[in-house]
């Protein structure tokens, strides 16, 4: 690890000003991903701006029955929060399925969204990686890519986003609140993550120094049922090889509202809008779920060793929606 | 130490670990935890090419960095003498045999400085093409002279081909096991300090006496110039069986810098520097009559080694002694690739070999329509099939029967793919286990202290086995006193030559020497008063071990597993396991049970999770950490029960002890794979049984 | 780019004792404990948050000390394995690990025990886990499946899991 400076700003404005002024400065929140990447030499900041002490950890109900999650709330804080467990259990389920008790205590909401891929070529600086070093090439395309992307990938990068939380947030139409010297803005999670294209190094729609201050989650529709399901090789303490966050409202035998996000399939949490559209106002059945999933996955472009993700994700979508709508698989 | 159950004698009494309080309070110090004055930190720099030569090492720039004391590399490191292990001849030449090989050691005052300097060190290479592709048809595949440790590479009895052609039932299948990494929790570490010409090292190993001999040879020292101390060792599973890079590098750097130096490997470095279990490809052919009577066993095992040192896993050796057969052929093939050197990992040979043999036996049982336990019993040999030697004891059938009864095997419907619990398909499987019960020469010293207490010194190693506690029970019985009267000191090369904690030979070898020393001490003490410095008697079992009769000596066991498989997500979860073992006299039931469960747990881990993935383009392992290389976590491991059958075997050693460090892993992956077949109807012949493999091999259920 | 200091003073309360350390910013809490305070009970199994051997309690909550920069822990209370036993009396979880042989080589043990102490506290607070059927339920019954899931951030290579779960279960029942 290279030497670096360390400052503890008094407030968010000072944090933002300090970071804007130094292109090599990084925010330090929980640090579970950043410190790891610094040890690996992937991140080499000259200055850490420690924001952990800023008052950005509140989890509050909003006036419109939504949720405002402070960016520095830990994964544990959110997962065990009474508001979240009662009104947004999808978020608790997703968070609790990730990492370990120790890491969840330390890792923050904002950091969770910003965490980097665990692609083994990205985390090893002796290997070529376009995300880490644009133009260097992608070793995963022809190398080890069993847990890489099947959707939305480009020839430049096939890495997946590792977050469970972000998948649940995507299904809930969450927004991200960010602060810059120009003030505060919010953007939809779907706009927060950038398509890979030929710039895999640019992962999120933030400029350097912009600080995530909160995540805003609108109230789920009335009578919505939700579930996060995650498949991984190890039974716990492992990243997903496929996951689904689903929110569904069934009324009078018809699907009135459905949101499906899938994880471990793309560089971002993947909102399955084609599947959702196909399920709008239809009767829930395993067959309709399968047809909808197939529609979404028709766009999958698997690599040599990850074709299994297509049936995995398809069946996961079907099983989760069957469970939520009470129809047999 | 708390005695939980009272027994007439100490051996056989469940006894908590002597070092327990130290381990649960953090007081137990491991090799990298000795705070010496002026301690400097050495950080290893490893190669980033698959093969070639070091062209330059940018040491000058690094020496200018804060805190940096030295940069050792092939151009300036002290010269070493070959100790008979070329992997230890570090920084002696510019050759780079594989990715992750040692190319330099950076020494600095603080850990942070040393790490930063090691990361900043620029090493340039003349790169050559590497070959890391392990395949059965590799053109450089060859027949090694022998396989580990000294078995014949090939054995042939009768004509397996003719027997197979004439057979009513034939199973012919190929099984593969991947590269598995020992991944002991404590990364290999050494703290080395020279006092004049005398070297003291605190080192993490499975045998301080063995490491001392390597150091003596490497540095050309006299026996009295080296002391190796290893009081607590954080696991090894074979990877600390002999000296490894840290002890060489720390000793070298401490001499060069004239300061104590600590070298601890990073987790990532362990993937290329401490050994691992070779991947195997195993072609297994079994022939039998319709009733399951085996007429041919043909086991051909391929494995890899490095270009540095030949290590030939004895994968097919298990087939030479397990089942009665008219014809038998067992063969090994090896290829030297540009990879790190494979070494021992828990039950080398038997662990991968039993996956193929015990899976094939299950397939044979299926093909014959015979219960797999019954099939094994029908093929129980009276003498060792390959050698014709008598068994010193063989309780496999008793283990299978006892296990079947306890597991509830008799209610089992043999048909696959018919039991369901929600989204899960359920199945059960069985496999047999075995491991050689060998003994090696050791020495031990017993002292009668003037205060009436006793001290026993033996260069044993407690890598988590409970050896310290077990030896205390053995010594107490030999001396006829309570265990509280005896202090057993281990992990110090000053105590003399002794077997390592390896090959399941530690306890059998040490107990013999300890018992002899204690018995002789009692004779001595009866003859005279105890002087102020006590009476010390030393025993050496070399002559007795050499005089042992020729017999087939093995432990045995029966492994049972119940699994749940979701064929849509590919998830496999083990719901319960039972292991019934026969391993002679069990010295400490409490720790023996733990050790056997531990082996089964590692077997579960191997069955479902473990695999170091080689990247052919770079020649490196891509998943070289504990996030990428999955070992079983708490959530993967269900209730595991262990029992043993009574077994008295006076032919293994006077104490009747058979080692149990490795037995527990043998057969466990096969039992799980067989259970997966029983659950799903699909054979999984490649480890680990990953979700993608389950999904890819399963006929797609029609969800629509 | 401004020129920043590379070292800072940090005040910690470790096992009840105030400590003032002048540290390289790169020093992790784990290295501060092991190298500067000679508290070597917290282990370094991976140094990347992937094994749990370094688990300590930070302001009462478990965390991987290897991923925490010491300088960022200013003013926090740290409890390590050395601080769990008081006045020579073992913590009930420590005693349960001995009684049920919840360890072999001992290297993951301090992390397992610190984690288990926190698990009991988390369950007491009614915090759900990934295997809790209903995350909204008020209470948690700490059965074997719950213990296994909650302890999964602590790897053990000797395979002591079965006995660790028994030990944690016993400590939970003993009101630890």
GROMACS .gro file of N, CA, C and O in nm, chain B residues 283-383:
model
  404
  612UNK      N    1  -0.885  -4.278  -1.469
  612UNK     CA    2  -0.963  -4.371  -1.549
  612UNK      C    3  -0.980  -4.499  -1.468
  612UNK      O    4  -0.882  -4.563  -1.430
  613UNK      N    5  -1.103  -4.532  -1.441
  613UNK     CA    6  -1.131  -4.642  -1.349
  613UNK      C    7  -1.218  -4.744  -1.421
  613UNK      O    8  -1.321  -4.710  -1.478
  614UNK      N    9  -1.171  -4.866  -1.421
  614UNK     CA   10  -1.248  -4.974  -1.482
  614UNK      C   11  -1.267  -5.085  -1.378
  614UNK      O   12  -1.170  -5.133  -1.320
  615UNK      N   13  -1.391  -5.121  -1.355
  615UNK     CA   14  -1.421  -5.232  -1.265
  615UNK      C   15  -1.498  -5.336  -1.345
  615UNK      O   16  -1.587  -5.302  -1.423
  616UNK      N   17  -1.463  -5.462  -1.325
  616UNK     CA   18  -1.538  -5.570  -1.389
  616UNK      C   19  -1.587  -5.662  -1.279
  616UNK      O   20  -1.519  -5.682  -1.178
  617UNK      N   21  -1.705  -5.718  -1.301
  617UNK     CA   22  -1.764  -5.802  -1.196
  617UNK      C   23  -1.863  -5.899  -1.255
  617UNK      O   24  -1.911  -5.883  -1.368
  618UNK      N   25  -1.892  -5.999  -1.176
  618UNK     CA   26  -2.002  -6.088  -1.210
  618UNK      C   27  -2.134  -6.018  -1.178
  618UNK      O   28  -2.136  -5.914  -1.112
  619UNK      N   29  -2.242  -6.076  -1.221
  619UNK     CA   30  -2.373  -6.015  -1.200
  619UNK      C   31  -2.403  -5.997  -1.050
  619UNK      O   32  -2.475  -5.908  -1.011
  620UNK      N   33  -2.345  -6.082  -0.968
  620UNK     CA   34  -2.368  -6.072  -0.823
  620UNK      C   35  -2.277  -5.968  -0.757
  620UNK      O   36  -2.280  -5.951  -0.636
  621UNK      N   37  -2.197  -5.901  -0.837
  621UNK     CA   38  -2.111  -5.796  -0.782
  621UNK      C   39  -1.973  -5.843  -0.740
  621UNK      O   40  -1.895  -5.763  -0.688
  622UNK      N   41  -1.941  -5.968  -0.762
  622UNK     CA   42  -1.807  -6.016  -0.729
  622UNK      C   43  -1.707  -5.958  -0.828
  622UNK      O   44  -1.715  -5.982  -0.948
  623UNK      N   45  -1.613  -5.881  -0.776
  623UNK     CA   46  -1.520  -5.809  -0.863
  623UNK      C   47  -1.417  -5.904  -0.922
  623UNK      O   48  -1.358  -5.987  -0.850
  624UNK      N   49  -1.395  -5.891  -1.052
  624UNK     CA   50  -1.294  -5.974  -1.119
  624UNK      C   51  -1.178  -5.890  -1.174
  624UNK      O   52  -1.074  -5.944  -1.207
  625UNK      N   53  -1.201  -5.759  -1.183
  625UNK     CA   54  -1.091  -5.674  -1.230
  625UNK      C   55  -1.104  -5.534  -1.172
  625UNK      O   56  -1.214  -5.478  -1.166
  626UNK      N   57  -0.991  -5.480  -1.128
  626UNK     CA   58  -0.983  -5.339  -1.089
  626UNK      C   59  -0.868  -5.280  -1.170
  626UNK      O   60  -0.755  -5.330  -1.165
  627UNK      N   61  -0.898  -5.177  -1.245
  627UNK     CA   62  -0.797  -5.115  -1.332
  627UNK      C   63  -0.802  -4.965  -1.308
  627UNK      O   64  -0.898  -4.899  -1.345
  628UNK      N   65  -0.701  -4.913  -1.243
  628UNK     CA   66  -0.701  -4.773  -1.198
  628UNK      C   67  -0.580  -4.703  -1.258
  628UNK      O   68  -0.466  -4.738  -1.229
  629UNK      N   69  -0.606  -4.605  -1.343
  629UNK     CA   70  -0.499  -4.529  -1.406
  629UNK      C   71  -0.515  -4.383  -1.365
  629UNK      O   72  -0.617  -4.321  -1.393
  630UNK      N   73  -0.412  -4.330  -1.298
  630UNK     CA   74  -0.423  -4.195  -1.241
  630UNK      C   75  -0.319  -4.102  -1.304
  630UNK      O   76  -0.200  -4.133  -1.308
  631UNK      N   77  -0.365  -3.988  -1.350
  631UNK     CA   78  -0.277  -3.883  -1.404
  631UNK      C   79  -0.269  -3.770  -1.302
  631UNK      O   80  -0.370  -3.730  -1.244
  632UNK      N   81  -0.149  -3.717  -1.284
  632UNK     CA   82  -0.137  -3.599  -1.200
  632UNK      C   83  -0.022  -3.512  -1.251
  632UNK      O   84   0.048  -3.550  -1.345
  633UNK      N   85  -0.005  -3.396  -1.190
  633UNK     CA   86   0.097  -3.303  -1.238
  633UNK      C   87   0.203  -3.281  -1.130
  633UNK      O   88   0.181  -3.304  -1.012
  634UNK      N   89   0.318  -3.237  -1.176
  634UNK     CA   90   0.421  -3.190  -1.085
  634UNK      C   91   0.480  -3.064  -1.148
  634UNK      O   92   0.434  -3.019  -1.252
  635UNK      N   93   0.579  -3.008  -1.081
  635UNK     CA   94   0.642  -2.887  -1.135
  635UNK      C   95   0.772  -2.925  -1.202
  635UNK      O   96   0.814  -3.041  -1.201
  636UNK      N   97   0.840  -2.826  -1.258
  636UNK     CA   98   0.971  -2.851  -1.317
  636UNK      C   99   1.081  -2.840  -1.212
  636UNK      O  100   1.197  -2.865  -1.240
  637UNK      N  101   1.042  -2.802  -1.089
  637UNK     CA  102   1.141  -2.779  -0.983
  637UNK      C  103   1.171  -2.907  -0.908
  637UNK      O  104   1.286  -2.940  -0.879
  638UNK      N  105   1.065  -2.979  -0.875
  638UNK     CA  106   1.078  -3.097  -0.789
  638UNK      C  107   0.970  -3.196  -0.831
  638UNK      O  108   0.856  -3.157  -0.852
  639UNK      N  109   1.008  -3.323  -0.841
  639UNK     CA  110   0.905  -3.421  -0.875
  639UNK      C  111   0.827  -3.461  -0.751
  639UNK      O  112   0.884  -3.506  -0.652
  640UNK      N  113   0.698  -3.441  -0.758
  640UNK     CA  114   0.609  -3.495  -0.655
  640UNK      C  115   0.502  -3.574  -0.728
  640UNK      O  116   0.428  -3.519  -0.810
  641UNK      N  117   0.495  -3.703  -0.700
  641UNK     CA  118   0.401  -3.790  -0.770
  641UNK      C  119   0.298  -3.843  -0.671
  641UNK      O  120   0.329  -3.928  -0.588
  642UNK      N  121   0.178  -3.790  -0.679
  642UNK     CA  122   0.070  -3.831  -0.589
  642UNK      C  123   0.041  -3.981  -0.611
  642UNK      O  124   0.032  -4.027  -0.725
  643UNK      N  125   0.023  -4.053  -0.500
  643UNK     CA  126   0.003  -4.198  -0.508
  643UNK      C  127  -0.146  -4.233  -0.521
  643UNK      O  128  -0.200  -4.315  -0.449
  644UNK      N  129  -0.210  -4.170  -0.617
  644UNK     CA  130  -0.356  -4.173  -0.628
  644UNK      C  131  -0.416  -4.313  -0.638
  644UNK      O  132  -0.521  -4.341  -0.580
  645UNK      N  133  -0.352  -4.401  -0.715
  645UNK     CA  134  -0.413  -4.532  -0.742
  645UNK      C  135  -0.375  -4.638  -0.640
  645UNK      O  136  -0.420  -4.752  -0.649
  646UNK      N  137  -0.294  -4.600  -0.543
  646UNK     CA  138  -0.245  -4.699  -0.446
  646UNK      C  139  -0.360  -4.760  -0.366
  646UNK      O  140  -0.356  -4.878  -0.328
  647UNK      N  141  -0.463  -4.683  -0.342
  647UNK     CA  142  -0.577  -4.734  -0.264
  647UNK      C  143  -0.639  -4.856  -0.330
  647UNK      O  144  -0.687  -4.947  -0.261
  648UNK      N  145  -0.634  -4.862  -0.462
  648UNK     CA  146  -0.698  -4.975  -0.531
  648UNK      C  147  -0.620  -5.105  -0.514
  648UNK      O  148  -0.669  -5.211  -0.550
  649UNK      N  149  -0.500  -5.096  -0.461
  649UNK     CA  150  -0.417  -5.216  -0.443
  649UNK      C  151  -0.453  -5.295  -0.319
  649UNK      O  152  -0.407  -5.407  -0.301
  650UNK      N  153  -0.530  -5.233  -0.229
  650UNK     CA  154  -0.553  -5.299  -0.100
  650UNK      C  155  -0.698  -5.302  -0.056
  650UNK      O  156  -0.729  -5.355   0.049
  651UNK      N  157  -0.786  -5.244  -0.134
  651UNK     CA  158  -0.920  -5.222  -0.080
  651UNK      C  159  -1.013  -5.339  -0.101
  651UNK      O  160  -1.084  -5.379  -0.008
  652UNK      N  161  -1.017  -5.396  -0.222
  652UNK     CA  162  -1.117  -5.501  -0.250
  652UNK      C  163  -1.052  -5.623  -0.313
  652UNK      O  164  -0.956  -5.612  -0.389
  653UNK      N  165  -1.111  -5.737  -0.280
  653UNK     CA  166  -1.064  -5.862  -0.339
  653UNK      C  167  -1.090  -5.859  -0.489
  653UNK      O  168  -1.195  -5.813  -0.533
  654UNK      N  169  -0.994  -5.906  -0.566
  654UNK     CA  170  -1.012  -5.911  -0.711
  654UNK      C  171  -0.916  -6.014  -0.769
  654UNK      O  172  -0.807  -6.034  -0.718
  655UNK      N  173  -0.960  -6.076  -0.878
  655UNK     CA  174  -0.872  -6.174  -0.943
  655UNK      C  175  -0.762  -6.104  -1.020
  655UNK      O  176  -0.649  -6.153  -1.026
  656UNK      N  177  -0.797  -5.993  -1.081
  656UNK     CA  178  -0.696  -5.920  -1.158
  656UNK      C  179  -0.694  -5.774  -1.114
  656UNK      O  180  -0.797  -5.719  -1.073
  657UNK      N  181  -0.577  -5.717  -1.120
  657UNK     CA  182  -0.560  -5.581  -1.066
  657UNK      C  183  -0.450  -5.509  -1.144
  657UNK      O  184  -0.344  -5.567  -1.171
  658UNK      N  185  -0.480  -5.388  -1.181
  658UNK     CA  186  -0.374  -5.306  -1.241
  658UNK      C  187  -0.388  -5.165  -1.186
  658UNK      O  188  -0.498  -5.109  -1.187
  659UNK      N  189  -0.279  -5.112  -1.138
  659UNK     CA  190  -0.282  -4.973  -1.089
  659UNK      C  191  -0.162  -4.900  -1.147
  659UNK      O  192  -0.050  -4.950  -1.140
  660UNK      N  193  -0.187  -4.786  -1.206
  660UNK     CA  194  -0.080  -4.716  -1.277
  660UNK      C  195  -0.087  -4.565  -1.250
  660UNK      O  196  -0.195  -4.512  -1.228
  661UNK      N  197   0.030  -4.503  -1.256
  661UNK     CA  198   0.037  -4.358  -1.240
  661UNK      C  199   0.111  -4.295  -1.357
  661UNK      O  200   0.208  -4.352  -1.407
  662UNK      N  201   0.066  -4.179  -1.396
  662UNK     CA  202   0.133  -4.100  -1.499
  662UNK      C  203   0.148  -3.958  -1.447
  662UNK      O  204   0.063  -3.910  -1.370
  663UNK      N  205   0.255  -3.893  -1.490
  663UNK     CA  206   0.287  -3.762  -1.434
  663UNK      C  207   0.333  -3.670  -1.546
  663UNK      O  208   0.397  -3.715  -1.642
  664UNK      N  209   0.303  -3.542  -1.532
  664UNK     CA  210   0.356  -3.444  -1.627
  664UNK      C  211   0.410  -3.325  -1.549
  664UNK      O  212   0.347  -3.278  -1.453
  665UNK      N  213   0.530  -3.283  -1.588
  665UNK     CA  214   0.593  -3.168  -1.522
  665UNK      C  215   0.555  -3.041  -1.598
  665UNK      O  216   0.595  -3.022  -1.712
  666UNK      N  217   0.475  -2.958  -1.534
  666UNK     CA  218   0.427  -2.835  -1.598
  666UNK      C  219   0.491  -2.713  -1.531
  666UNK      O  220   0.558  -2.724  -1.429
  667UNK      N  221   0.464  -2.598  -1.589
  667UNK     CA  222   0.519  -2.473  -1.533
  667UNK      C  223   0.425  -2.422  -1.424
  667UNK      O  224   0.367  -2.313  -1.433
  668UNK      N  225   0.411  -2.503  -1.323
  668UNK     CA  226   0.318  -2.476  -1.213
  668UNK      C  227   0.393  -2.486  -1.080
  668UNK      O  228   0.501  -2.544  -1.074
  669UNK      N  229   0.335  -2.431  -0.974
  669UNK     CA  230   0.394  -2.454  -0.842
  669UNK      C  231   0.400  -2.603  -0.810
  669UNK      O  232   0.324  -2.682  -0.868
  670UNK      N  233   0.489  -2.639  -0.720
  670UNK     CA  234   0.509  -2.780  -0.690
  670UNK      C  235   0.398  -2.833  -0.600
  670UNK      O  236   0.377  -2.781  -0.490
  671UNK      N  237   0.326  -2.936  -0.646
  671UNK     CA  238   0.227  -2.998  -0.557
  671UNK      C  239   0.297  -3.074  -0.446
  671UNK      O  240   0.407  -3.125  -0.466
  672UNK      N  241   0.237  -3.080  -0.331
  672UNK     CA  242   0.295  -3.157  -0.220
  672UNK      C  243   0.182  -3.232  -0.152
  672UNK      O  244   0.079  -3.257  -0.211
  673UNK      N  245   0.203  -3.259  -0.024
  673UNK     CA  246   0.104  -3.335   0.051
  673UNK      C  247  -0.013  -3.247   0.093
  673UNK      O  248   0.005  -3.136   0.140
  674UNK      N  249  -0.131  -3.301   0.078
  674UNK     CA  250  -0.248  -3.239   0.139
  674UNK      C  251  -0.334  -3.352   0.196
  674UNK      O  252  -0.358  -3.451   0.129
  675UNK      N  253  -0.376  -3.333   0.314
  675UNK     CA  254  -0.455  -3.431   0.392
  675UNK      C  255  -0.494  -3.556   0.311
  675UNK      O  256  -0.576  -3.550   0.222
  676UNK      N  257  -0.434  -3.669   0.349
  676UNK     CA  258  -0.456  -3.797   0.281
  676UNK      C  259  -0.415  -3.794   0.134
  676UNK      O  260  -0.494  -3.826   0.046
  677UNK      N  261  -0.288  -3.755   0.107
  677UNK     CA  262  -0.243  -3.763  -0.032
  677UNK      C  263  -0.260  -3.907  -0.082
  677UNK      O  264  -0.238  -4.002  -0.008
  678UNK      N  265  -0.299  -3.921  -0.205
  678UNK     CA  266  -0.325  -4.054  -0.261
  678UNK      C  267  -0.466  -4.099  -0.232
  678UNK      O  268  -0.553  -4.096  -0.318
  679UNK      N  269  -0.491  -4.133  -0.108
  679UNK     CA  270  -0.621  -4.190  -0.073
  679UNK      C  271  -0.736  -4.091  -0.092
  679UNK      O  272  -0.846  -4.131  -0.126
  680UNK      N  273  -0.713  -3.962  -0.068
  680UNK     CA  274  -0.824  -3.868  -0.080
  680UNK      C  275  -0.876  -3.860  -0.224
  680UNK      O  276  -0.994  -3.887  -0.249
  681UNK      N  277  -0.790  -3.827  -0.322
  681UNK     CA  278  -0.843  -3.826  -0.459
  681UNK      C  279  -0.872  -3.968  -0.511
  681UNK      O  280  -0.970  -3.988  -0.583
  682UNK      N  281  -0.785  -4.064  -0.474
  682UNK     CA  282  -0.804  -4.200  -0.525
  682UNK      C  283  -0.935  -4.260  -0.481
  682UNK      O  284  -1.004  -4.329  -0.557
  683UNK      N  285  -0.973  -4.233  -0.357
  683UNK     CA  286  -1.099  -4.290  -0.306
  683UNK      C  287  -1.219  -4.227  -0.373
  683UNK      O  288  -1.325  -4.290  -0.381
  684UNK      N  289  -1.204  -4.105  -0.423
  684UNK     CA  290  -1.319  -4.045  -0.493
  684UNK      C  291  -1.352  -4.130  -0.617
  684UNK      O  292  -1.467  -4.162  -0.643
  685UNK      N  293  -1.246  -4.169  -0.691
  685UNK     CA  294  -1.270  -4.249  -0.810
  685UNK      C  295  -1.314  -4.390  -0.773
  685UNK      O  296  -1.415  -4.441  -0.823
  686UNK      N  297  -1.238  -4.454  -0.686
  686UNK     CA  298  -1.268  -4.594  -0.654
  686UNK      C  299  -1.406  -4.608  -0.589
  686UNK      O  300  -1.486  -4.693  -0.630
  687UNK      N  301  -1.434  -4.525  -0.491
  687UNK     CA  302  -1.559  -4.542  -0.416
  687UNK      C  303  -1.680  -4.492  -0.495
  687UNK      O  304  -1.792  -4.534  -0.468
  688UNK      N  305  -1.658  -4.402  -0.591
  688UNK     CA  306  -1.767  -4.366  -0.682
  688UNK      C  307  -1.794  -4.482  -0.778
  688UNK      O  308  -1.910  -4.516  -0.805
  689UNK      N  309  -1.686  -4.539  -0.830
  689UNK     CA  310  -1.701  -4.650  -0.925
  689UNK      C  311  -1.767  -4.770  -0.859
  689UNK      O  312  -1.848  -4.839  -0.921
  690UNK      N  313  -1.733  -4.795  -0.733
  690UNK     CA  314  -1.796  -4.906  -0.661
  690UNK      C  315  -1.947  -4.883  -0.652
  690UNK      O  316  -2.029  -4.974  -0.669
  691UNK      N  317  -1.986  -4.758  -0.630
  691UNK     CA  318  -2.129  -4.725  -0.623
  691UNK      C  319  -2.194  -4.746  -0.760
  691UNK      O  320  -2.308  -4.794  -0.769
  692UNK      N  321  -2.122  -4.711  -0.864
  692UNK     CA  322  -2.176  -4.733  -0.999
  692UNK      C  323  -2.188  -4.882  -1.028
  692UNK      O  324  -2.284  -4.926  -1.094
  693UNK      N  325  -2.093  -4.958  -0.977
  693UNK     CA  326  -2.099  -5.103  -0.996
  693UNK      C  327  -2.219  -5.161  -0.921
  693UNK      O  328  -2.289  -5.249  -0.974
  694UNK      N  329  -2.239  -5.113  -0.801
  694UNK     CA  330  -2.355  -5.160  -0.723
  694UNK      C  331  -2.484  -5.130  -0.796
  694UNK      O  332  -2.575  -5.214  -0.804
  695UNK      N  333  -2.491  -5.011  -0.854
  695UNK     CA  334  -2.609  -4.976  -0.932
  695UNK      C  335  -2.626  -5.070  -1.051
  695UNK      O  336  -2.735  -5.123  -1.076
  696UNK      N  337  -2.514  -5.093  -1.121
  696UNK     CA  338  -2.520  -5.176  -1.241
  696UNK      C  339  -2.559  -5.320  -1.208
  696UNK      O  340  -2.627  -5.387  -1.287
  697UNK      N  341  -2.516  -5.368  -1.092
  697UNK     CA  342  -2.545  -5.506  -1.053
  697UNK      C  343  -2.678  -5.517  -0.979
  697UNK      O  344  -2.726  -5.628  -0.953
  698UNK      N  345  -2.735  -5.404  -0.941
  698UNK     CA  346  -2.855  -5.409  -0.860
  698UNK      C  347  -2.829  -5.466  -0.722
  698UNK      O  348  -2.914  -5.530  -0.661
  699UNK      N  349  -2.711  -5.440  -0.670
  699UNK     CA  350  -2.673  -5.488  -0.537
  699UNK      C  351  -2.655  -5.365  -0.446
  699UNK      O  352  -2.603  -5.263  -0.491
  700UNK      N  353  -2.697  -5.376  -0.324
  700UNK     CA  354  -2.677  -5.266  -0.229
  700UNK      C  355  -2.527  -5.235  -0.218
  700UNK      O  356  -2.445  -5.327  -0.208
  701UNK      N  357  -2.490  -5.107  -0.220
  701UNK     CA  358  -2.346  -5.075  -0.221
  701UNK      C  359  -2.270  -5.122  -0.096
  701UNK      O  360  -2.150  -5.147  -0.105
  702UNK      N  361  -2.338  -5.133   0.017
  702UNK     CA  362  -2.270  -5.187   0.135
  702UNK      C  363  -2.250  -5.337   0.118
  702UNK      O  364  -2.140  -5.390   0.141
  703UNK      N  365  -2.353  -5.402   0.074
  703UNK     CA  366  -2.345  -5.547   0.051
  703UNK      C  367  -2.237  -5.578  -0.053
  703UNK      O  368  -2.160  -5.673  -0.038
  704UNK      N  369  -2.230  -5.496  -0.155
  704UNK     CA  370  -2.130  -5.520  -0.260
  704UNK      C  371  -1.988  -5.511  -0.203
  704UNK      O  372  -1.901  -5.592  -0.234
  705UNK      N  373  -1.968  -5.414  -0.115
  705UNK     CA  374  -1.835  -5.401  -0.054
  705UNK      C  375  -1.805  -5.523   0.034
  705UNK      O  376  -1.694  -5.575   0.035
  706UNK      N  377  -1.905  -5.568   0.107
  706UNK     CA  378  -1.884  -5.683   0.196
  706UNK      C  379  -1.853  -5.809   0.113
  706UNK      O  380  -1.767  -5.889   0.149
  707UNK      N  381  -1.921  -5.822   0.000
  707UNK     CA  382  -1.895  -5.938  -0.086
  707UNK      C  383  -1.753  -5.940  -0.140
  707UNK      O  384  -1.702  -6.044  -0.179
  708UNK      N  385  -1.693  -5.824  -0.147
  708UNK     CA  386  -1.558  -5.816  -0.204
  708UNK      C  387  -1.451  -5.790  -0.099
  708UNK      O  388  -1.342  -5.741  -0.130
  709UNK      N  389  -1.486  -5.823   0.024
  709UNK     CA  390  -1.390  -5.805   0.133
  709UNK      C  391  -1.277  -5.908   0.117
  709UNK      O  392  -1.302  -6.028   0.109
  710UNK      N  393  -1.154  -5.862   0.111
  710UNK     CA  394  -1.042  -5.956   0.092
  710UNK      C  395  -0.997  -6.017   0.225
  710UNK      O  396  -1.015  -5.957   0.331
  711UNK      N  397  -0.935  -6.134   0.218
  711UNK     CA  398  -0.881  -6.196   0.339
  711UNK      C  399  -0.736  -6.154   0.360
  711UNK      O  400  -0.688  -6.146   0.473
  712UNK      N  401  -0.668  -6.128   0.250
  712UNK     CA  402  -0.532  -6.073   0.259
  712UNK      C  403  -0.524  -5.954   0.164
  712UNK      O  404  -0.612  -5.936   0.079
   0.00000   0.00000   0.00000
